[in-house]
mmCIF file of N, CA and C in Angstrom:
data_model
loop_
_atom_site.group_PDB
_atom_site.id
_atom_site.type_symbol
_atom_site.label_atom_id
_atom_site.label_comp_id
_atom_site.label_asym_id
_atom_site.label_seq_id
_atom_site.Cartn_x
_atom_site.Cartn_y
_atom_site.Cartn_z
ATOM 1 N N PHE A 1 140.622 94.335 111.164
ATOM 2 C CA PHE A 1 141.064 94.831 112.469
ATOM 3 C C PHE A 1 140.973 96.313 112.357
ATOM 4 N N GLU A 2 140.243 96.894 111.287
ATOM 5 C CA GLU A 2 140.146 98.254 111.088
ATOM 6 C C GLU A 2 139.690 99.060 112.205
ATOM 7 N N TYR A 3 138.792 98.487 113.014
ATOM 8 C CA TYR A 3 138.225 99.408 114.206
ATOM 9 C C TYR A 3 138.795 98.849 115.464
ATOM 10 N N TRP A 4 139.644 97.838 115.563
ATOM 11 C CA TRP A 4 140.010 97.366 116.806
ATOM 12 C C TRP A 4 140.646 98.511 117.781
ATOM 13 N N PRO A 5 140.465 98.576 118.988
ATOM 14 C CA PRO A 5 139.452 97.814 119.775
ATOM 15 C C PRO A 5 138.014 98.210 119.868
ATOM 16 N N ALA A 6 137.652 99.305 119.263
ATOM 17 C CA ALA A 6 136.320 99.796 119.131
ATOM 18 C C ALA A 6 135.426 98.896 118.348
ATOM 19 N N PRO A 7 134.161 98.923 118.656
ATOM 20 C CA PRO A 7 133.314 98.227 117.699
ATOM 21 C C PRO A 7 133.151 98.721 116.318
ATOM 22 N N PRO A 8 132.946 98.037 115.254
ATOM 23 C CA PRO A 8 132.999 98.513 113.890
ATOM 24 C C PRO A 8 131.680 99.436 113.671
ATOM 25 N N GLY A 9 131.897 100.747 113.400
ATOM 26 C CA GLY A 9 130.822 101.756 113.450
ATOM 27 C C GLY A 9 129.716 101.324 112.485
ATOM 28 N N PRO A 10 130.022 100.966 111.253
ATOM 29 C CA PRO A 10 129.112 100.632 110.125
ATOM 30 C C PRO A 10 128.222 99.478 110.528
ATOM 31 N N GLU A 11 128.832 98.491 111.194
ATOM 32 C CA GLU A 11 128.188 97.355 111.653
ATOM 33 C C GLU A 11 127.071 97.588 112.645
ATOM 34 N N VAL A 12 127.539 98.448 113.647
ATOM 35 C CA VAL A 12 126.632 98.720 114.711
ATOM 36 C C VAL A 12 125.511 99.668 114.241
ATOM 37 N N ARG A 13 125.858 100.689 113.272
ATOM 38 C CA ARG A 13 124.894 101.451 112.777
ATOM 39 C C ARG A 13 123.767 100.719 111.917
ATOM 40 N N VAL A 14 124.212 99.599 111.204
ATOM 41 C CA VAL A 14 123.140 98.878 110.530
ATOM 42 C C VAL A 14 122.165 98.283 111.502
ATOM 43 N N MET A 15 122.666 97.662 112.507
ATOM 44 C CA MET A 15 121.776 96.939 113.426
ATOM 45 C C MET A 15 121.066 97.991 114.176
ATOM 46 N N SER A 16 121.655 99.093 114.549
ATOM 47 C CA SER A 16 120.846 100.191 115.282
ATOM 48 C C SER A 16 119.675 100.598 114.462
ATOM 49 N N GLU A 17 119.917 100.774 113.188
ATOM 50 C CA GLU A 17 118.807 101.255 112.268
ATOM 51 C C GLU A 17 117.633 100.237 112.198
ATOM 52 N N VAL A 18 118.094 98.895 111.971
ATOM 53 C CA VAL A 18 117.181 97.721 112.000
ATOM 54 C C VAL A 18 116.224 97.849 113.417
ATOM 55 N N LEU A 19 116.841 97.932 114.519
ATOM 56 C CA LEU A 19 116.225 97.989 115.837
ATOM 57 C C LEU A 19 115.308 99.093 115.775
ATOM 58 N N ARG A 20 115.741 100.376 115.362
ATOM 59 C CA ARG A 20 115.039 101.519 115.450
ATOM 60 C C ARG A 20 113.661 101.301 114.540
ATOM 61 N N SER A 21 113.838 100.781 113.312
ATOM 62 C CA SER A 21 112.583 100.604 112.586
ATOM 63 C C SER A 21 111.811 99.470 113.065
ATOM 64 N N ARG A 22 112.229 98.475 113.766
ATOM 65 C CA ARG A 22 111.335 97.447 114.341
ATOM 66 C C ARG A 22 110.793 97.758 115.566
ATOM 67 N N ASP A 23 111.400 98.419 116.338
ATOM 68 C CA ASP A 23 110.899 98.725 117.739
ATOM 69 C C ASP A 23 111.347 100.148 118.289
ATOM 70 N N PRO A 24 110.752 101.090 117.853
ATOM 71 C CA PRO A 24 111.260 102.492 118.297
ATOM 72 C C PRO A 24 111.252 102.770 119.748
ATOM 73 N N GLU A 25 110.361 102.127 120.420
ATOM 74 C CA GLU A 25 110.283 102.394 121.852
ATOM 75 C C GLU A 25 111.541 101.731 122.568
ATOM 76 N N LEU A 26 111.920 100.485 122.205
ATOM 77 C CA LEU A 26 112.980 99.852 122.824
ATOM 78 C C LEU A 26 114.300 100.549 122.395
ATOM 79 N N PHE A 27 114.368 101.050 121.081
ATOM 80 C CA PHE A 27 115.548 101.806 120.606
ATOM 81 C C PHE A 27 115.760 103.089 121.507
ATOM 82 N N ALA A 28 114.713 103.710 121.611
ATOM 83 C CA ALA A 28 114.706 105.054 122.355
ATOM 84 C C ALA A 28 115.226 104.778 123.796
ATOM 85 N N HIS A 29 114.763 103.870 124.350
ATOM 86 C CA HIS A 29 115.046 103.513 125.807
ATOM 87 C C HIS A 29 116.628 103.150 125.800
ATOM 88 N N MET A 30 116.972 102.279 124.973
ATOM 89 C CA MET A 30 118.318 101.823 124.880
ATOM 90 C C MET A 30 119.149 103.022 124.702
ATOM 91 N N ASN A 31 118.880 103.862 123.720
ATOM 92 C CA ASN A 31 119.627 105.121 123.328
ATOM 93 C C ASN A 31 119.656 105.941 124.414
ATOM 94 N N SER A 32 118.667 106.179 125.359
ATOM 95 C CA SER A 32 118.695 107.108 126.348
ATOM 96 C C SER A 32 119.654 106.776 127.512
ATOM 97 N N VAL A 33 119.757 105.379 127.601
ATOM 98 C CA VAL A 33 120.671 104.808 128.588
ATOM 99 C C VAL A 33 122.067 104.850 128.036
ATOM 100 N N GLY A 34 122.191 104.975 126.784
ATOM 101 C CA GLY A 34 123.533 104.896 126.166
ATOM 102 C C GLY A 34 124.055 103.543 125.954
ATOM 103 N N ALA A 35 123.086 102.552 125.702
ATOM 104 C CA ALA A 35 123.402 101.112 125.584
ATOM 105 C C ALA A 35 122.978 100.562 124.161
ATOM 106 N N VAL A 36 123.001 101.254 123.100
ATOM 107 C CA VAL A 36 122.708 100.765 121.744
ATOM 108 C C VAL A 36 123.818 99.974 121.196
ATOM 109 N N GLY A 37 124.868 100.607 121.010
ATOM 110 C CA GLY A 37 126.033 100.005 120.185
ATOM 111 C C GLY A 37 126.962 99.098 121.066
ATOM 112 N N ARG A 38 127.867 99.677 121.743
ATOM 113 C CA ARG A 38 128.981 99.051 122.465
ATOM 114 C C ARG A 38 128.373 98.142 123.492
ATOM 115 N N ASP A 39 127.444 98.466 124.169
ATOM 116 C CA ASP A 39 126.951 97.659 125.421
ATOM 117 C C ASP A 39 125.685 96.814 125.052
ATOM 118 N N ALA A 40 125.255 96.711 123.794
ATOM 119 C CA ALA A 40 124.050 95.914 123.554
ATOM 120 C C ALA A 40 124.306 95.034 122.299
ATOM 121 N N LEU A 41 124.241 95.764 121.087
ATOM 122 C CA LEU A 41 124.377 95.113 119.861
ATOM 123 C C LEU A 41 125.798 94.546 119.582
ATOM 124 N N TRP A 42 126.744 95.318 119.804
ATOM 125 C CA TRP A 42 128.153 94.794 119.627
ATOM 126 C C TRP A 42 128.419 93.490 120.325
ATOM 127 N N PRO A 43 128.228 93.377 121.566
ATOM 128 C CA PRO A 43 128.463 92.112 122.219
ATOM 129 C C PRO A 43 127.878 90.791 121.681
ATOM 130 N N LEU A 44 126.596 91.097 121.074
ATOM 131 C CA LEU A 44 125.923 90.009 120.507
ATOM 132 C C LEU A 44 126.708 89.555 119.256
ATOM 133 N N LEU A 45 127.017 90.631 118.315
ATOM 134 C CA LEU A 45 127.665 90.346 117.115
ATOM 135 C C LEU A 45 129.138 89.734 117.272
ATOM 136 N N SER A 46 129.838 90.476 118.264
ATOM 137 C CA SER A 46 131.147 90.141 118.476
ATOM 138 C C SER A 46 131.388 88.684 118.913
ATOM 139 N N THR A 47 130.408 87.997 119.606
ATOM 140 C CA THR A 47 130.457 86.733 120.087
ATOM 141 C C THR A 47 129.650 85.774 119.182
ATOM 142 N N ALA A 48 129.328 86.211 117.979
ATOM 143 C CA ALA A 48 128.394 85.527 117.059
ATOM 144 C C ALA A 48 127.262 84.845 117.764
ATOM 145 N N LEU A 49 126.707 85.356 118.729
ATOM 146 C CA LEU A 49 125.580 85.010 119.447
ATOM 147 C C LEU A 49 125.908 83.730 120.246
ATOM 148 N N THR A 50 127.151 83.339 120.577
ATOM 149 C CA THR A 50 127.538 82.182 121.234
ATOM 150 C C THR A 50 126.928 82.259 122.710
ATOM 151 N N ARG A 51 126.815 83.324 123.280
ATOM 152 C CA ARG A 51 126.385 83.538 124.656
ATOM 153 C C ARG A 51 124.894 83.568 124.904
ATOM 154 N N VAL A 52 124.130 83.572 123.847
ATOM 155 C CA VAL A 52 122.750 83.696 124.088
ATOM 156 C C VAL A 52 122.096 82.434 123.355
ATOM 157 N N LEU A 53 122.709 81.708 122.568
ATOM 158 C CA LEU A 53 122.096 80.531 121.810
ATOM 159 C C LEU A 53 122.643 79.263 122.380
ATOM 160 N N THR A 54 121.834 78.263 122.384
ATOM 161 C CA THR A 54 122.384 76.751 122.785
ATOM 162 C C THR A 54 123.370 76.438 121.602
ATOM 163 N N GLN A 55 124.158 75.341 121.851
ATOM 164 C CA GLN A 55 125.133 74.949 120.921
ATOM 165 C C GLN A 55 124.356 74.459 119.743
ATOM 166 N N ARG A 56 123.326 73.692 119.796
ATOM 167 C CA ARG A 56 122.581 73.186 118.682
ATOM 168 C C ARG A 56 122.123 74.306 117.887
ATOM 169 N N THR A 57 121.509 75.202 118.438
ATOM 170 C CA THR A 57 120.840 76.397 117.682
ATOM 171 C C THR A 57 121.973 77.154 116.969
ATOM 172 N N TRP A 58 122.965 77.497 117.820
ATOM 173 C CA TRP A 58 124.105 78.202 117.142
ATOM 174 C C TRP A 58 124.712 77.474 115.858
ATOM 175 N N GLU A 59 124.841 76.125 116.052
ATOM 176 C CA GLU A 59 125.248 75.468 114.729
ATOM 177 C C GLU A 59 124.393 75.550 113.632
ATOM 178 N N GLY A 60 122.992 75.513 113.911
ATOM 179 C CA GLY A 60 122.094 75.714 112.830
ATOM 180 C C GLY A 60 122.158 77.117 112.053
ATOM 181 N N VAL A 61 122.331 78.089 113.077
ATOM 182 C CA VAL A 61 122.505 79.441 112.580
ATOM 183 C C VAL A 61 123.782 79.545 111.690
ATOM 184 N N MET A 62 124.988 79.025 112.273
ATOM 185 C CA MET A 62 126.084 79.227 111.570
ATOM 186 C C MET A 62 125.977 78.447 110.115
ATOM 187 N N ASP A 63 125.347 77.308 110.213
ATOM 188 C CA ASP A 63 125.048 76.642 108.954
ATOM 189 C C ASP A 63 124.334 77.508 107.863
ATOM 190 N N HIS A 64 123.432 78.283 108.300
ATOM 191 C CA HIS A 64 122.809 79.219 107.311
ATOM 192 C C HIS A 64 123.722 80.369 106.973
ATOM 193 N N VAL A 65 124.500 80.846 108.053
ATOM 194 C CA VAL A 65 125.320 82.071 107.702
ATOM 195 C C VAL A 65 126.599 81.591 106.832
ATOM 196 N N LEU A 66 127.212 80.627 107.024
ATOM 197 C CA LEU A 66 128.389 80.175 106.325
ATOM 198 C C LEU A 66 128.110 79.334 105.029
ATOM 199 N N VAL A 67 127.285 78.306 105.183
ATOM 200 C CA VAL A 67 127.144 77.295 104.174
ATOM 201 C C VAL A 67 126.152 77.902 103.114
ATOM 202 N N ALA A 68 124.977 78.337 103.594
ATOM 203 C CA ALA A 68 123.786 78.847 102.773
ATOM 204 C C ALA A 68 124.085 80.196 102.232
ATOM 205 N N GLY A 69 125.082 80.869 102.747
ATOM 206 C CA GLY A 69 125.472 82.191 102.169
ATOM 207 C C GLY A 69 124.724 83.289 102.563
ATOM 208 N N ALA A 70 123.993 83.111 103.805
ATOM 209 C CA ALA A 70 123.214 84.116 104.222
ATOM 210 C C ALA A 70 124.131 85.460 104.813
ATOM 211 N N GLY A 71 125.181 85.050 105.393
ATOM 212 C CA GLY A 71 126.224 86.047 105.695
ATOM 213 C C GLY A 71 125.906 86.985 106.772
ATOM 214 N N VAL A 72 126.650 88.135 106.922
ATOM 215 C CA VAL A 72 126.491 89.155 107.970
ATOM 216 C C VAL A 72 125.123 89.609 108.021
ATOM 217 N N PRO A 73 124.509 89.907 106.991
ATOM 218 C CA PRO A 73 123.023 90.567 107.112
ATOM 219 C C PRO A 73 122.233 89.696 108.035
ATOM 220 N N LEU A 74 122.291 88.373 107.928
ATOM 221 C CA LEU A 74 121.533 87.518 108.834
ATOM 222 C C LEU A 74 121.892 87.649 110.166
ATOM 223 N N LEU A 75 123.224 87.774 110.392
ATOM 224 C CA LEU A 75 123.774 87.964 111.926
ATOM 225 C C LEU A 75 123.256 89.255 112.389
ATOM 226 N N HIS A 76 123.194 90.415 111.583
ATOM 227 C CA HIS A 76 122.584 91.645 112.010
ATOM 228 C C HIS A 76 121.267 91.467 112.435
ATOM 229 N N CYS A 77 120.393 90.783 111.735
ATOM 230 C CA CYS A 77 118.949 90.554 112.000
ATOM 231 C C CYS A 77 118.873 89.708 113.239
ATOM 232 N N LEU A 78 119.650 88.682 113.425
ATOM 233 C CA LEU A 78 119.646 87.873 114.576
ATOM 234 C C LEU A 78 120.024 88.577 115.871
ATOM 235 N N CYS A 79 120.929 89.415 115.722
ATOM 236 C CA CYS A 79 121.322 90.189 117.004
ATOM 237 C C CYS A 79 120.005 91.075 117.451
ATOM 238 N N VAL A 80 119.509 91.717 116.472
ATOM 239 C CA VAL A 80 118.291 92.636 116.695
ATOM 240 C C VAL A 80 117.197 91.707 117.226
ATOM 241 N N SER A 81 116.975 90.526 116.612
ATOM 242 C CA SER A 81 115.844 89.693 117.112
ATOM 243 C C SER A 81 116.098 89.252 118.569
ATOM 244 N N VAL A 82 117.347 89.036 119.060
ATOM 245 C CA VAL A 82 117.576 88.792 120.422
ATOM 246 C C VAL A 82 117.098 89.893 121.288
ATOM 247 N N CYS A 83 117.423 91.166 120.880
ATOM 248 C CA CYS A 83 116.997 92.326 121.578
ATOM 249 C C CYS A 83 115.340 92.322 121.632
ATOM 250 N N LEU A 84 114.809 92.106 120.554
ATOM 251 C CA LEU A 84 113.319 92.126 120.500
ATOM 252 C C LEU A 84 112.812 90.932 121.378
ATOM 253 N N GLN A 85 113.308 89.812 121.425
ATOM 254 C CA GLN A 85 112.819 88.656 122.213
ATOM 255 C C GLN A 85 113.005 89.121 123.740
ATOM 256 N N ARG A 86 114.012 89.814 124.065
ATOM 257 C CA ARG A 86 114.201 90.124 125.454
ATOM 258 C C ARG A 86 113.804 91.626 125.768
ATOM 259 N N ARG A 87 112.849 92.057 124.936
ATOM 260 C CA ARG A 87 112.453 93.394 125.072
ATOM 261 C C ARG A 87 111.929 93.799 126.492
ATOM 262 N N TYR A 88 111.124 93.052 127.058
ATOM 263 C CA TYR A 88 110.483 93.435 128.347
ATOM 264 C C TYR A 88 111.415 93.540 129.406
ATOM 265 N N THR A 89 112.479 92.690 129.400
ATOM 266 C CA THR A 89 113.592 92.718 130.313
ATOM 267 C C THR A 89 114.549 94.008 130.013
ATOM 268 N N LEU A 90 114.748 94.179 128.747
ATOM 269 C CA LEU A 90 115.615 95.343 128.359
ATOM 270 C C LEU A 90 115.002 96.661 128.767
ATOM 271 N N LEU A 91 113.639 96.728 128.682
ATOM 272 C CA LEU A 91 112.981 97.908 128.931
ATOM 273 C C LEU A 91 113.295 98.290 130.532
ATOM 274 N N ARG A 92 113.488 97.290 131.309
ATOM 275 C CA ARG A 92 113.606 97.541 132.672
ATOM 276 C C ARG A 92 115.174 97.880 133.127
ATOM 277 N N CYS A 93 116.029 97.737 132.162
ATOM 278 C CA CYS A 93 117.441 97.995 132.426
ATOM 279 C C CYS A 93 117.725 99.406 132.377
ATOM 280 N N GLN A 94 118.450 99.882 133.359
ATOM 281 C CA GLN A 94 118.647 101.411 133.696
ATOM 282 C C GLN A 94 120.113 101.790 133.405
ATOM 283 N N THR A 95 120.988 100.746 133.182
ATOM 284 C CA THR A 95 122.396 101.118 132.913
ATOM 285 C C THR A 95 122.988 100.332 131.745
ATOM 286 N N PRO A 96 124.076 100.784 131.207
ATOM 287 C CA PRO A 96 124.697 100.066 130.102
ATOM 288 C C PRO A 96 125.144 98.725 130.610
ATOM 289 N N GLN A 97 125.593 98.562 131.784
ATOM 290 C CA GLN A 97 126.014 97.218 132.323
ATOM 291 C C GLN A 97 124.905 96.265 132.421
ATOM 292 N N ALA A 98 123.706 96.768 132.762
ATOM 293 C CA ALA A 98 122.489 95.900 132.914
ATOM 294 C C ALA A 98 122.175 95.346 131.454
ATOM 295 N N PHE A 99 122.217 96.160 130.474
ATOM 296 C CA PHE A 99 121.905 95.650 129.112
ATOM 297 C C PHE A 99 123.084 94.640 128.800
ATOM 298 N N LEU A 100 124.358 94.874 129.057
ATOM 299 C CA LEU A 100 125.309 93.961 128.785
ATOM 300 C C LEU A 100 125.150 92.703 129.479
ATOM 301 N N THR A 101 124.798 92.593 130.711
ATOM 302 C CA THR A 101 124.487 91.387 131.343
ATOM 303 C C THR A 101 123.252 90.639 130.786
ATOM 304 N N CYS A 102 122.237 91.323 130.521
ATOM 305 C CA CYS A 102 121.006 90.754 129.867
ATOM 306 C C CYS A 102 121.432 90.160 128.542
ATOM 307 N N LEU A 103 122.179 90.707 127.851
ATOM 308 C CA LEU A 103 122.343 90.191 126.425
ATOM 309 C C LEU A 103 123.688 89.408 126.165
ATOM 310 N N THR A 104 124.260 89.081 127.369
ATOM 311 C CA THR A 104 125.469 88.118 127.126
ATOM 312 C C THR A 104 125.243 86.923 128.092
ATOM 313 N N SER A 105 123.990 86.694 128.455
ATOM 314 C CA SER A 105 123.702 85.373 129.236
ATOM 315 C C SER A 105 122.559 84.691 128.523
ATOM 316 N N PRO A 106 122.603 83.332 128.692
ATOM 317 C CA PRO A 106 121.530 82.560 128.166
ATOM 318 C C PRO A 106 120.196 82.984 128.785
ATOM 319 N N ASP A 107 118.981 82.895 127.927
ATOM 320 C CA ASP A 107 117.763 83.263 128.377
ATOM 321 C C ASP A 107 117.280 82.465 129.482
#
C-alpha cells in the first residue's frame, strides 16, 4: 500500500515504456490526452484484467501468472497488449474518461 490511493508509479512507468516502444503513435496520442497512466494502464492492472477478459481466459492468465511463475511482468505485457488490441478505438478517444470507458469494458 505504499502508493495508495495513487497508482504505483514504477509499475505504470514500466507499462508506459513498453507501450511507447511497441506503438509510439498510440502512446503519443494517449499522452497528449493525458490518459497513459491513471486512466488507461492502471485500471487494467489494478483489476488484474478482470473487466476485459472472459472468466475462462482470465483463469488461464492467472494460471500462468501465479502457478507458472510468470508474475507481474506478464501482467504488464498483457495490459499493454489490451491497449494494442483496442488501438483503433483508443486513437478515437479524446478524453481520459473515454479511455477509461474503453479499457474497463469487455470488447
